[in-house]
mmCIF file of C-alpha atoms and ligand atoms in Angstrom:
data_model
loop_
_atom_site.group_PDB
_atom_site.id
_atom_site.type_symbol
_atom_site.label_atom_id
_atom_site.label_comp_id
_atom_site.label_asym_id
_atom_site.label_seq_id
_atom_site.Cartn_x
_atom_site.Cartn_y
_atom_site.Cartn_z
ATOM 1 C CA MET A 223 214.478 79.793 208.141
ATOM 2 C CA PRO A 224 210.991 79.786 206.466
ATOM 3 C CA HIS A 225 209.901 77.019 204.258
ATOM 4 C CA ILE A 226 207.191 75.090 202.845
ATOM 5 C CA VAL A 227 207.246 71.267 201.611
ATOM 6 C CA PHE A 228 204.638 70.607 199.113
ATOM 7 C CA GLU A 229 203.542 67.793 197.080
ATOM 8 C CA LYS A 230 205.517 67.277 193.947
ATOM 9 C CA LYS A 231 203.764 68.777 190.817
ATOM 10 C CA ASP A 232 204.832 70.428 187.615
ATOM 11 C CA LEU A 233 206.503 73.853 188.205
ATOM 12 C CA ILE A 234 204.172 76.830 187.784
ATOM 13 C CA SER A 235 204.322 78.563 184.375
ATOM 14 C CA THR A 236 206.000 81.887 184.046
ATOM 15 C CA PRO A 237 205.684 84.810 184.087
ATOM 16 C CA SER A 238 202.658 84.828 186.323
ATOM 17 C CA SER A 239 201.246 86.428 189.426
ATOM 18 C CA LYS A 240 199.827 85.622 192.766
ATOM 19 C CA ASP A 241 198.686 87.699 195.454
ATOM 20 C CA GLY A 242 200.816 90.574 194.316
ATOM 21 C CA VAL A 243 203.825 88.528 193.774
ATOM 22 C CA ASP A 244 205.380 88.290 190.415
ATOM 23 C CA PHE A 245 207.066 84.963 189.205
ATOM 24 C CA GLN A 246 209.473 86.044 186.389
ATOM 25 C CA PHE A 247 211.090 83.100 185.256
ATOM 26 C CA ILE A 248 212.231 79.804 186.568
ATOM 27 C CA ALA A 249 215.826 78.279 186.210
ATOM 28 C CA GLN A 250 216.778 74.839 186.504
ATOM 29 C CA SER A 251 220.388 73.699 187.452
ATOM 30 C CA TYR A 252 222.820 72.590 184.873
ATOM 31 C CA ASP A 253 225.165 69.935 186.182
ATOM 32 C CA PHE A 254 228.256 71.369 184.445
ATOM 33 C CA THR A 255 230.750 69.474 186.684
ATOM 34 C CA LYS A 256 228.856 66.127 185.846
ATOM 35 C CA SER A 257 228.840 65.224 189.595
ATOM 36 C CA ASN A 258 225.188 63.883 189.738
ATOM 37 C CA ARG A 259 223.992 66.686 191.777
ATOM 38 C CA LYS A 260 220.282 66.600 192.401
ATOM 39 C CA ILE A 261 218.127 69.104 190.192
ATOM 40 C CA GLU A 262 217.111 72.383 192.056
ATOM 41 C CA TYR A 263 215.332 75.496 190.691
ATOM 42 C CA ARG A 264 215.584 79.285 191.287
ATOM 43 C CA VAL A 265 212.481 81.096 190.867
ATOM 44 C CA ALA A 266 212.928 84.784 190.012
ATOM 45 C CA THR A 267 210.473 86.716 192.152
ATOM 46 C CA LYS A 268 209.478 90.377 192.497
ATOM 47 C CA TYR A 269 207.438 91.512 195.408
ATOM 48 C CA ASN A 270 207.052 95.156 196.860
ATOM 49 C CA ASN A 271 209.381 96.210 194.065
ATOM 50 C CA LYS A 272 212.202 94.012 195.373
ATOM 51 C CA GLU A 273 213.706 91.290 193.196
ATOM 52 C CA PHE A 274 214.857 87.968 194.713
ATOM 53 C CA LEU A 275 215.230 84.282 193.939
ATOM 54 C CA LEU A 276 213.386 81.424 195.549
ATOM 55 C CA THR A 277 214.802 77.820 195.658
ATOM 56 C CA ILE A 278 213.023 74.907 194.947
ATOM 57 C CA LYS A 279 214.571 71.448 195.779
ATOM 58 C CA PRO A 280 213.522 67.984 196.162
ATOM 59 C CA LYS A 281 212.671 66.936 199.775
ATOM 60 C CA ASP A 282 212.134 63.071 199.797
ATOM 61 C CA GLU A 283 209.349 62.363 197.385
ATOM 62 C CA ASN A 284 208.074 66.109 197.803
ATOM 63 C CA LEU A 285 209.295 69.659 196.947
ATOM 64 C CA MET A 286 210.336 72.174 199.288
ATOM 65 C CA ILE A 287 210.579 75.839 198.468
ATOM 66 C CA LYS A 288 212.594 78.556 200.605
ATOM 67 C CA SER A 289 214.485 81.681 199.987
ATOM 68 C CA ASP A 290 217.865 81.688 198.007
ATOM 69 C CA LYS A 291 220.597 82.568 200.628
ATOM 70 C CA VAL A 292 222.566 84.826 198.420
ATOM 71 C CA THR A 293 219.698 86.748 197.319
ATOM 72 C CA ARG A 294 217.702 86.878 200.345
ATOM 73 C CA LEU A 295 216.027 90.353 201.389
ATOM 74 C CA SER A 296 214.497 91.663 204.517
ATOM 75 C CA PRO A 297 211.926 91.759 206.281
ATOM 76 C CA VAL A 298 211.066 88.031 206.379
ATOM 77 C CA SER A 299 207.444 88.853 205.422
ATOM 78 C CA LEU A 300 208.745 89.412 201.825
ATOM 79 C CA ILE A 301 209.858 85.698 201.714
ATOM 80 C CA LYS A 302 206.993 84.056 203.744
ATOM 81 C CA ASP A 303 204.337 85.989 201.428
ATOM 82 C CA SER A 304 206.279 84.887 198.292
ATOM 83 C CA LEU A 305 206.586 81.129 199.375
ATOM 84 C CA ASN A 306 202.811 80.968 200.353
ATOM 85 C CA ALA A 307 202.018 82.779 196.889
ATOM 86 C CA TYR A 308 204.165 80.158 195.013
ATOM 87 C CA VAL A 309 202.591 76.957 196.706
ATOM 88 C CA LYS A 310 199.050 78.669 196.002
ATOM 89 C CA GLU A 311 199.818 79.304 192.316
ATOM 90 C CA ASN A 312 200.960 75.826 192.024
ATOM 91 C CA SER A 313 197.641 74.510 193.790
ATOM 92 C CA SER A 314 199.818 72.143 195.643
ATOM 93 C CA ARG A 315 199.024 70.233 199.110
ATOM 94 C CA ILE A 316 201.024 71.582 201.812
ATOM 95 C CA ILE A 317 203.012 68.758 203.660
ATOM 96 C CA PHE A 318 204.888 71.437 206.240
ATOM 97 C CA SER A 319 204.848 75.147 206.459
ATOM 98 C CA ASN A 320 206.376 77.702 208.893
ATOM 99 C CA THR A 321 205.448 80.808 207.099
ATOM 100 C CA ASN A 322 202.144 81.605 208.756
ATOM 101 C CA SER A 323 203.376 82.854 212.188
ATOM 102 C CA PHE A 324 204.176 86.204 210.796
ATOM 103 C CA LYS A 325 204.508 88.748 213.354
ATOM 104 C CA ALA A 326 204.772 92.382 211.819
ATOM 105 C CA GLU A 327 208.516 92.899 212.172
ATOM 106 C CA LYS A 328 209.165 96.634 212.681
ATOM 107 C CA GLU A 329 212.636 97.414 211.133
ATOM 108 C CA GLN A 330 213.851 100.134 213.277
ATOM 109 C CA LYS A 331 217.006 101.430 211.676
ATOM 110 C CA HIS A 332 218.798 103.876 213.553
ATOM 111 C CA LYS A 333 219.239 107.190 211.438
ATOM 112 C CA TYR A 334 223.166 107.050 212.208
ATOM 113 C CA LEU A 335 223.770 103.281 211.372
ATOM 114 C CA LYS A 336 224.721 103.073 207.876
ATOM 115 C CA ASP A 337 225.482 100.285 205.381
ATOM 116 C CA ILE A 338 228.387 100.035 203.088
ATOM 117 C CA ASN A 339 226.280 101.334 200.175
ATOM 118 C CA TYR A 340 225.585 104.333 201.840
ATOM 119 C CA PHE A 341 229.467 105.075 201.807
ATOM 120 C CA VAL A 342 229.581 104.122 198.106
ATOM 121 C CA ASP A 343 226.713 105.913 196.714
ATOM 122 C CA GLU A 344 225.652 108.826 199.038
ATOM 123 C CA PHE A 345 228.375 109.887 201.683
ATOM 124 C CA GLU A 346 229.506 113.365 201.402
ATOM 125 C CA THR A 347 230.700 115.948 203.672
ATOM 126 C CA ASN A 348 232.468 119.089 203.735
ATOM 127 C CA LYS A 349 233.641 118.640 207.242
ATOM 128 C CA GLU A 350 236.906 116.976 208.260
ATOM 129 C CA ILE A 351 236.357 113.340 208.676
ATOM 130 C CA GLN A 352 237.896 111.165 211.772
ATOM 131 C CA ILE A 353 237.615 107.655 211.949
ATOM 132 C CA GLU A 354 237.544 105.255 214.994
ATOM 133 C CA ILE A 355 238.412 101.645 214.232
ATOM 134 C CA GLY A 356 237.143 99.041 216.749
ATOM 135 C CA PHE A 357 235.279 101.534 219.149
ATOM 136 C CA GLY A 358 234.338 98.858 221.587
ATOM 137 C CA SER A 359 232.421 100.500 224.492
ATOM 138 C CA GLY A 360 232.727 103.647 222.499
ATOM 139 C CA ARG A 361 234.095 105.721 225.295
ATOM 140 C CA HIS A 362 236.914 107.430 223.217
ATOM 141 C CA LEU A 363 234.560 107.892 220.183
ATOM 142 C CA LEU A 364 231.769 109.448 222.184
ATOM 143 C CA HIS A 365 234.390 111.776 224.157
ATOM 144 C CA GLN A 366 235.702 112.855 220.670
ATOM 145 C CA ALA A 367 232.479 113.691 219.088
ATOM 146 C CA LYS A 368 231.247 115.705 221.890
ATOM 147 C CA SER A 369 234.554 117.821 222.166
ATOM 148 C CA ASN A 370 234.830 118.199 218.188
ATOM 149 C CA PRO A 371 231.332 118.990 217.005
ATOM 150 C CA ASN A 372 232.612 120.160 213.631
ATOM 151 C CA ILE A 373 234.205 116.859 212.675
ATOM 152 C CA GLN A 374 232.313 114.135 211.152
ATOM 153 C CA PHE A 375 233.359 110.826 212.838
ATOM 154 C CA ILE A 376 232.804 107.478 211.475
ATOM 155 C CA GLY A 377 232.897 104.605 213.892
ATOM 156 C CA LEU A 378 233.792 101.131 212.688
ATOM 157 C CA GLU A 379 232.933 97.807 214.561
ATOM 158 C CA ILE A 380 232.181 94.319 213.818
ATOM 159 C CA HIS A 381 230.614 93.526 217.315
ATOM 160 C CA TYR A 382 227.076 94.134 216.981
ATOM 161 C CA PRO A 383 226.327 94.754 220.791
ATOM 162 C CA SER A 384 228.998 97.397 220.963
ATOM 163 C CA ILE A 385 227.242 99.172 217.871
ATOM 164 C CA GLU A 386 223.955 99.005 219.736
ATOM 165 C CA GLN A 387 225.513 100.371 222.727
ATOM 166 C CA LEU A 388 226.998 103.166 221.016
ATOM 167 C CA LEU A 389 223.842 104.066 219.079
ATOM 168 C CA LYS A 390 222.012 104.328 222.569
ATOM 169 C CA GLN A 391 224.455 106.622 223.622
ATOM 170 C CA LEU A 392 224.347 108.885 220.668
ATOM 171 C CA GLU A 393 220.697 109.331 221.365
ATOM 172 C CA ILE A 394 220.888 109.710 224.947
ATOM 173 C CA GLN A 395 223.623 112.358 224.577
ATOM 174 C CA ASN A 396 222.109 113.939 221.557
ATOM 175 C CA ILE A 397 225.327 113.517 219.495
ATOM 176 C CA THR A 398 224.727 114.041 215.905
ATOM 177 C CA ASN A 399 228.357 113.848 214.360
ATOM 178 C CA VAL A 400 229.073 110.107 214.297
ATOM 179 C CA LEU A 401 227.895 107.733 211.561
ATOM 180 C CA VAL A 402 228.422 103.907 212.498
ATOM 181 C CA ILE A 403 228.838 100.989 210.388
ATOM 182 C CA ASN A 404 229.165 97.373 210.885
ATOM 183 C CA TYR A 405 232.194 96.418 208.532
ATOM 184 C CA ASP A 406 235.504 94.933 208.498
ATOM 185 C CA ALA A 407 237.965 98.077 209.092
ATOM 186 C CA ARG A 408 240.657 96.133 206.900
ATOM 187 C CA LEU A 409 238.398 96.863 203.828
ATOM 188 C CA PHE A 410 236.565 100.003 204.644
ATOM 189 C CA MET A 411 239.090 102.543 203.705
ATOM 190 C CA GLU A 412 238.739 101.802 200.101
ATOM 191 C CA PHE A 413 235.331 103.651 200.099
ATOM 192 C CA ILE A 414 236.726 106.888 201.350
ATOM 193 C CA GLU A 415 237.865 109.622 199.272
ATOM 194 C CA SER A 416 241.499 110.592 199.131
ATOM 195 C CA ASN A 417 242.835 113.257 201.551
ATOM 196 C CA LYS A 418 239.669 113.701 203.521
ATOM 197 C CA VAL A 419 240.494 112.300 206.842
ATOM 198 C CA GLY A 420 242.157 114.146 209.801
ATOM 199 C CA LYS A 421 242.736 111.184 212.129
ATOM 200 C CA ILE A 422 242.260 107.386 212.172
ATOM 201 C CA PHE A 423 242.098 105.944 215.508
ATOM 202 C CA VAL A 424 243.190 102.503 216.303
ATOM 203 C CA HIS A 425 243.086 101.892 220.057
ATOM 204 C CA PHE A 426 243.670 98.566 221.486
ATOM 205 C CA PRO A 427 243.296 96.272 218.455
ATOM 206 C CA VAL A 428 243.204 92.578 218.897
ATOM 207 C CA PRO A 429 246.845 91.638 218.720
ATOM 208 C CA TRP A 430 245.923 88.170 216.973
ATOM 209 C CA ASP A 431 249.521 86.958 217.929
ATOM 210 C CA LYS A 432 248.635 83.446 216.510
ATOM 211 C CA LYS A 433 246.713 84.766 213.443
ATOM 212 C CA PRO A 434 248.733 87.903 212.301
ATOM 213 C CA HIS A 435 246.702 87.794 208.832
ATOM 214 C CA ARG A 436 243.480 88.897 210.804
ATOM 215 C CA ARG A 437 245.496 92.109 212.436
ATOM 216 C CA ILE A 438 243.904 95.450 211.165
ATOM 217 C CA TYR A 439 247.616 96.759 210.182
ATOM 218 C CA SER A 440 248.847 95.426 207.095
ATOM 219 C CA ASN A 441 250.743 96.880 204.030
ATOM 220 C CA GLU A 442 247.485 97.107 202.081
ATOM 221 C CA PHE A 443 245.746 98.979 205.405
ATOM 222 C CA VAL A 444 248.457 101.412 205.786
ATOM 223 C CA ASN A 445 248.608 102.429 202.074
ATOM 224 C CA GLU A 446 244.809 102.865 202.122
ATOM 225 C CA ALA A 447 245.106 104.831 205.397
ATOM 226 C CA PHE A 448 247.794 107.055 203.882
ATOM 227 C CA ARG A 449 245.783 107.510 200.925
ATOM 228 C CA VAL A 450 242.708 108.868 202.723
ATOM 229 C CA LEU A 451 244.669 111.141 205.249
ATOM 230 C CA LYS A 452 244.984 114.467 204.354
ATOM 231 C CA VAL A 453 248.293 116.201 204.720
ATOM 232 C CA GLY A 454 249.061 116.571 208.314
ATOM 233 C CA GLY A 455 246.296 113.724 209.056
ATOM 234 C CA THR A 456 247.298 111.041 211.479
ATOM 235 C CA LEU A 457 246.982 107.153 212.059
ATOM 236 C CA GLU A 458 246.938 106.616 215.614
ATOM 237 C CA LEU A 459 247.741 103.233 217.244
ATOM 238 C CA ARG A 460 247.346 102.801 221.029
ATOM 239 C CA THR A 461 248.314 99.328 222.197
ATOM 240 C CA ASP A 462 249.422 97.483 225.409
ATOM 241 C CA SER A 463 250.917 94.755 223.212
ATOM 242 C CA ARG A 464 254.537 95.053 222.703
ATOM 243 C CA ASN A 465 254.343 92.421 219.917
ATOM 244 C CA TYR A 466 251.721 94.364 217.946
ATOM 245 C CA PHE A 467 253.485 97.440 218.452
ATOM 246 C CA ASP A 468 256.776 96.177 217.184
ATOM 247 C CA PHE A 469 255.091 94.496 214.235
ATOM 248 C CA CYS A 470 253.106 98.152 213.198
ATOM 249 C CA LEU A 471 256.469 99.780 213.686
ATOM 250 C CA GLU A 472 258.482 97.692 211.411
ATOM 251 C CA LEU A 473 255.516 97.913 208.794
ATOM 252 C CA LEU A 474 255.652 101.800 208.939
ATOM 253 C CA THR A 475 259.329 102.011 208.868
ATOM 254 C CA ASN A 476 259.421 99.814 205.598
ATOM 255 C CA LEU A 477 257.028 102.237 204.140
ATOM 256 C CA PRO A 478 258.916 105.158 202.894
ATOM 257 C CA LYS A 479 256.210 107.661 203.558
ATOM 258 C CA GLY A 480 255.110 109.918 206.380
ATOM 259 C CA LYS A 481 256.614 110.670 209.917
ATOM 260 C CA ILE A 482 256.559 108.234 212.920
ATOM 261 C CA ASN A 483 256.165 109.200 216.351
ATOM 262 C CA ILE A 484 256.307 107.099 219.489
ATOM 263 C CA ASP A 485 255.035 107.597 222.997
ATOM 264 C CA ILE A 486 254.978 105.306 226.078
ATOM 265 C CA ASN A 487 252.418 105.705 228.946
ATOM 266 C CA LYS A 488 250.866 108.914 227.354
ATOM 267 C CA ASP A 489 247.732 110.016 229.236
ATOM 268 C CA LEU A 490 244.886 110.578 227.040
ATOM 269 C CA GLU A 491 241.826 112.986 227.905
ATOM 270 C CA VAL A 492 239.682 109.766 228.295
ATOM 271 C CA SER A 493 240.649 106.202 229.199
ATOM 272 C CA SER A 494 238.865 103.029 227.704
ATOM 273 C CA LYS A 495 237.693 100.008 229.448
ATOM 274 C CA TYR A 496 240.560 97.998 228.050
ATOM 275 C CA GLU A 497 243.197 100.777 228.900
ATOM 276 C CA ASP A 498 241.904 100.812 232.513
ATOM 277 C CA ARG A 499 242.386 97.237 232.841
ATOM 278 C CA TRP A 500 245.812 97.182 231.599
ATOM 279 C CA LYS A 501 246.900 100.332 233.707
ATOM 280 C CA LYS A 502 245.509 98.519 236.613
ATOM 281 C CA GLN A 503 247.792 95.537 235.561
ATOM 282 C CA GLY A 504 250.815 97.871 235.575
ATOM 283 C CA LYS A 505 251.295 97.157 231.701
ATOM 284 C CA ASN A 506 252.840 99.541 229.549
ATOM 285 C CA ILE A 507 250.800 101.446 226.862
ATOM 286 C CA TYR A 508 252.525 102.097 223.537
ATOM 287 C CA ASP A 509 251.438 104.861 221.099
ATOM 288 C CA LEU A 510 252.611 104.850 217.297
ATOM 289 C CA THR A 511 251.600 107.834 215.338
ATOM 290 C CA LEU A 512 252.004 108.159 211.730
ATOM 291 C CA THR A 513 251.499 111.444 210.092
ATOM 292 C CA SER A 514 250.812 112.016 206.362
ATOM 293 C CA LEU A 515 253.184 114.379 204.547
ATOM 294 C CA ASN A 516 251.858 114.024 200.811
ATOM 295 C CA GLU A 517 248.715 114.695 198.899
ATOM 296 C CA ASP A 518 247.507 111.338 197.316
ATOM 297 C CA LYS A 519 245.662 110.576 194.252
ATOM 298 C CA ALA A 520 241.926 110.538 193.929
ATOM 299 C CA ILE A 521 240.243 107.197 193.468
ATOM 300 C CA ASP A 522 237.219 106.288 191.132
ATOM 301 C CA LEU A 523 234.408 104.461 192.643
ATOM 302 C CA SER A 524 232.474 104.477 189.255
ATOM 303 C CA PHE A 525 233.714 101.485 187.885
ATOM 304 C CA ASP A 526 231.741 100.022 185.003
ATOM 305 C CA PHE A 527 230.644 96.399 185.703
ATOM 306 C CA SER A 528 228.894 95.635 182.622
ATOM 307 C CA PHE A 529 229.426 92.725 180.213
ATOM 308 C CA GLU A 530 229.572 92.436 176.589
ATOM 309 C CA ASN A 531 226.453 92.053 174.760
ATOM 310 C CA SER A 532 225.772 88.905 172.718
ATOM 311 C CA ILE A 533 226.808 86.260 174.921
ATOM 312 C CA ASN A 534 226.270 82.595 174.067
ATOM 313 C CA LEU A 535 225.310 80.600 177.090
ATOM 314 C CA LYS A 536 226.471 77.314 175.521
ATOM 315 C CA ASP A 537 229.907 78.811 174.934
ATOM 316 C CA ILE A 538 230.196 79.871 178.425
ATOM 317 C CA ILE A 539 229.127 76.547 179.719
ATOM 318 C CA SER A 540 232.363 75.035 177.851
ATOM 319 C CA LYS A 541 234.695 77.576 179.487
ATOM 320 C CA ILE A 542 233.685 77.201 183.201
ATOM 321 C CA PRO A 543 236.644 76.209 185.149
ATOM 322 C CA GLU A 544 235.879 73.491 187.721
ATOM 323 C CA LYS A 545 238.168 74.810 190.312
ATOM 324 C CA ALA A 546 238.512 78.306 191.888
ATOM 325 C CA ILE A 547 240.975 80.668 190.207
ATOM 326 C CA ILE A 548 243.230 82.208 192.951
ATOM 327 C CA VAL A 549 245.216 85.181 191.756
ATOM 328 C CA ASN A 550 247.277 87.091 194.526
ATOM 329 C CA ASN A 551 244.535 89.428 195.898
ATOM 330 C CA TYR A 552 241.413 87.955 194.814
ATOM 331 C CA PHE A 553 239.764 84.723 193.627
ATOM 332 C CA VAL A 554 236.753 83.615 191.260
ATOM 333 C CA HIS A 555 235.038 80.500 191.847
ATOM 334 C CA ILE A 556 232.034 79.685 189.556
ATOM 335 C CA GLU A 557 229.782 77.377 191.682
ATOM 336 C CA GLU A 558 226.496 76.764 189.879
ATOM 337 C CA LEU A 559 224.873 77.356 186.589
ATOM 338 C CA TYR A 560 221.025 77.455 185.866
ATOM 339 C CA THR A 561 219.223 77.546 182.757
ATOM 340 C CA ILE A 562 216.120 79.543 182.421
ATOM 341 C CA LEU A 563 213.190 77.144 181.444
ATOM 342 C CA GLY A 564 211.655 78.011 178.045
ATOM 343 C CA LYS A 565 213.897 80.622 177.090
ATOM 344 C CA GLU A 566 216.843 80.095 174.780
ATOM 345 C CA ASN A 567 220.293 81.252 175.592
ATOM 346 C CA SER A 568 219.298 82.468 178.957
ATOM 347 C CA GLY A 569 220.703 81.460 182.351
ATOM 348 C CA LEU A 570 222.061 82.418 185.773
ATOM 349 C CA ILE A 571 225.563 81.804 186.778
ATOM 350 C CA LYS A 572 226.473 81.764 190.518
ATOM 351 C CA VAL A 573 229.827 83.152 191.259
ATOM 352 C CA THR A 574 231.810 83.522 194.627
ATOM 353 C CA MET A 575 234.600 86.077 194.157
ATOM 354 C CA GLY A 576 236.647 89.007 195.444
ATOM 355 C CA ASN A 577 238.611 89.344 198.416
ATOM 356 C CA PHE A 578 239.658 86.133 200.564
ATOM 357 C CA ASP A 579 238.571 88.052 203.862
ATOM 358 C CA ARG A 580 235.297 89.286 202.370
ATOM 359 C CA PRO A 581 234.111 87.203 199.484
ATOM 360 C CA ILE A 582 230.856 88.025 197.736
ATOM 361 C CA THR A 583 228.523 85.707 196.094
ATOM 362 C CA LYS A 584 226.698 87.173 192.904
ATOM 363 C CA TYR A 585 224.294 85.591 190.255
ATOM 364 C CA ILE A 586 225.005 86.868 186.981
ATOM 365 C CA LEU A 587 221.617 86.852 184.919
ATOM 366 C CA ILE A 588 221.896 86.031 181.198
ATOM 367 C CA GLN A 589 218.856 86.676 179.268
ATOM 368 C CA GLU A 590 218.669 86.640 175.555
ATOM 369 C CA GLY A 591 222.439 87.107 175.022
ATOM 370 C CA LYS A 592 222.726 89.889 177.482
ATOM 371 C CA ALA A 593 224.453 89.497 180.950
ATOM 372 C CA SER A 594 224.097 91.715 184.119
ATOM 373 C CA TYR A 595 224.695 91.264 187.731
ATOM 374 C CA TYR A 596 221.197 90.185 189.478
ATOM 375 C CA GLN A 597 220.142 92.573 192.199
ATOM 376 C CA GLY A 598 222.968 94.946 191.074
ATOM 377 C CA ASN A 599 226.689 95.295 190.699
ATOM 378 C CA PRO A 600 229.300 94.290 193.254
ATOM 379 C CA LEU A 601 230.766 97.081 195.424
ATOM 380 C CA PRO A 602 233.762 98.618 193.455
ATOM 381 C CA THR A 603 236.498 97.375 195.805
ATOM 382 C CA SER A 604 239.661 96.808 194.287
ATOM 383 C CA SER A 605 239.519 93.014 194.428
ATOM 384 C CA ASN A 606 235.822 92.942 193.122
ATOM 385 C CA ILE A 607 237.144 94.917 190.218
ATOM 386 C CA ASP A 608 239.825 92.454 189.407
ATOM 387 C CA ALA A 609 237.706 89.442 189.951
ATOM 388 C CA HIS A 610 235.069 91.090 187.625
ATOM 389 C CA LYS A 611 237.661 91.634 184.816
ATOM 390 C CA ASN A 612 238.955 88.037 185.412
ATOM 391 C CA LEU A 613 235.717 86.820 185.054
ATOM 392 C CA LYS A 614 235.060 88.574 181.694
ATOM 393 C CA GLU A 615 238.184 87.141 180.440
ATOM 394 C CA ILE A 616 237.529 83.503 181.309
ATOM 395 C CA LEU A 617 234.024 83.451 180.305
ATOM 396 C CA PHE A 618 233.075 86.103 177.868
ATOM 397 C CA LYS A 619 236.036 86.328 175.608
HETATM 398 C C1 LIG B 257 240.230 95.058 222.313
HETATM 399 S S1 LIG B 257 238.897 95.803 221.762
HETATM 400 C C2 LIG B 257 239.151 97.464 221.935
HETATM 401 C C3 LIG B 257 237.731 98.309 222.180
HETATM 402 C C4 LIG B 257 238.277 99.744 222.232
HETATM 403 N N1 LIG B 257 238.912 100.412 221.163
HETATM 404 C C5 LIG B 257 239.003 100.232 223.626
HETATM 405 O O1 LIG B 257 239.933 100.737 223.579
HETATM 406 O O2 LIG B 257 238.241 99.767 224.541
HETATM 407 C C6 LIG B 257 239.033 95.556 220.081
HETATM 408 C C7 LIG B 257 237.815 95.979 219.156
HETATM 409 O O3 LIG B 257 238.038 95.786 217.732
HETATM 410 C C8 LIG B 257 236.810 95.302 217.330
HETATM 411 N N2 LIG B 257 237.326 94.633 215.960
HETATM 412 C C9 LIG B 257 238.136 93.633 215.825
HETATM 413 N N3 LIG B 257 238.529 93.373 214.394
HETATM 414 C C10 LIG B 257 237.845 94.434 213.570
HETATM 415 C C11 LIG B 257 237.732 94.565 212.297
HETATM 416 N N4 LIG B 257 238.323 94.008 211.346
HETATM 417 N N5 LIG B 257 237.001 95.875 211.893
HETATM 418 C C12 LIG B 257 236.466 96.624 212.951
HETATM 419 N N6 LIG B 257 236.283 96.447 214.458
HETATM 420 C C13 LIG B 257 237.226 95.265 214.721
HETATM 421 C C14 LIG B 257 236.501 94.202 218.093
HETATM 422 O O4 LIG B 257 234.811 93.869 217.804
HETATM 423 C C15 LIG B 257 236.436 95.008 219.369
HETATM 424 O O5 LIG B 257 235.424 95.790 219.904
#
């Protein structure tokens, strides 16, 4: 991680600029838990039209500057140039630095690899969507995409080497109807419009016999799958694990929706690596297909994450809970507070919140009584929305 240790001096004054890097303000930590934490600073920085924070903290009798983990952006040259610019502006003697070995990093993003913001803000298709969860080697997904050029496929994986392998194959085989995302499938469906999906394939998911909470299938997942499936659309589980099959069957039977179909040792047109392995071992392969029979309500991804105006930071400080607030499907934990130097009623609140499986950490910037999320709003997932409402309730009411 790029950082510079430099001789302690007064902080630079802000706003100021050096080598094209703007330093907008500096905020100092405020020990609201009264636990004698060492003072740290966050430097609000703007460079190449991107805003992020740098951290300054004591290092022995000197100071160290590095990027703030939560707001860090790529490429790393953004950070290295900003660290160099700060220390130069401060005219400080450098004790240690690893910010000069910069090799031009070419960020080659594949055109079919998308991030979650793309699915929230831009994704639109008139085609039927089909989704494969945990595509692994990608054999099944590639086969489906080649056989159904009029369908828009989305492949979800959390294992990056599998993603790279699939992207390579898309290029080699000139397949253009697959979008790929590195995202936890249990949380992805929230961003897909209702009644758009023809099929969701879940082939040989990890059974997680000892940690069932990590399984793809859960009440929430099946309900979301139902919502995105169009009438006649199917959620298709294929597994060698009798345990997992029984667990999913019970889940589906308890939901009074859809039609269930069961098969054993059915042959598909394409067999995955895992499937080959299990077949060689003489294991049974179970298929559990759920067909959606009803139209579902549309969802609204345009939740308003704004805060009320005329906020009083002193008031907020007195209301910060020392412990995390935990509610059924979400939590809110205020971790740190910073006050902006030289500015009345202005600060940064660092909060971790949302879903337990995919928490987010954000800064809330308060400037002259107005609050907003630094670097933009959280994703509009149901748990982020609930956490935001709760946060407003605790701090801003
Ligand atoms: C046992 S492999 C099966 C791969 C492939 N479907 C096949 O049949 O060969 C399970 C795959 O699911 C992926 N996976 C596990 N949990 C996931 C999650 N929450 N979201 C997306 N993918 C996941 C794993 O990385 C792994 O590649």
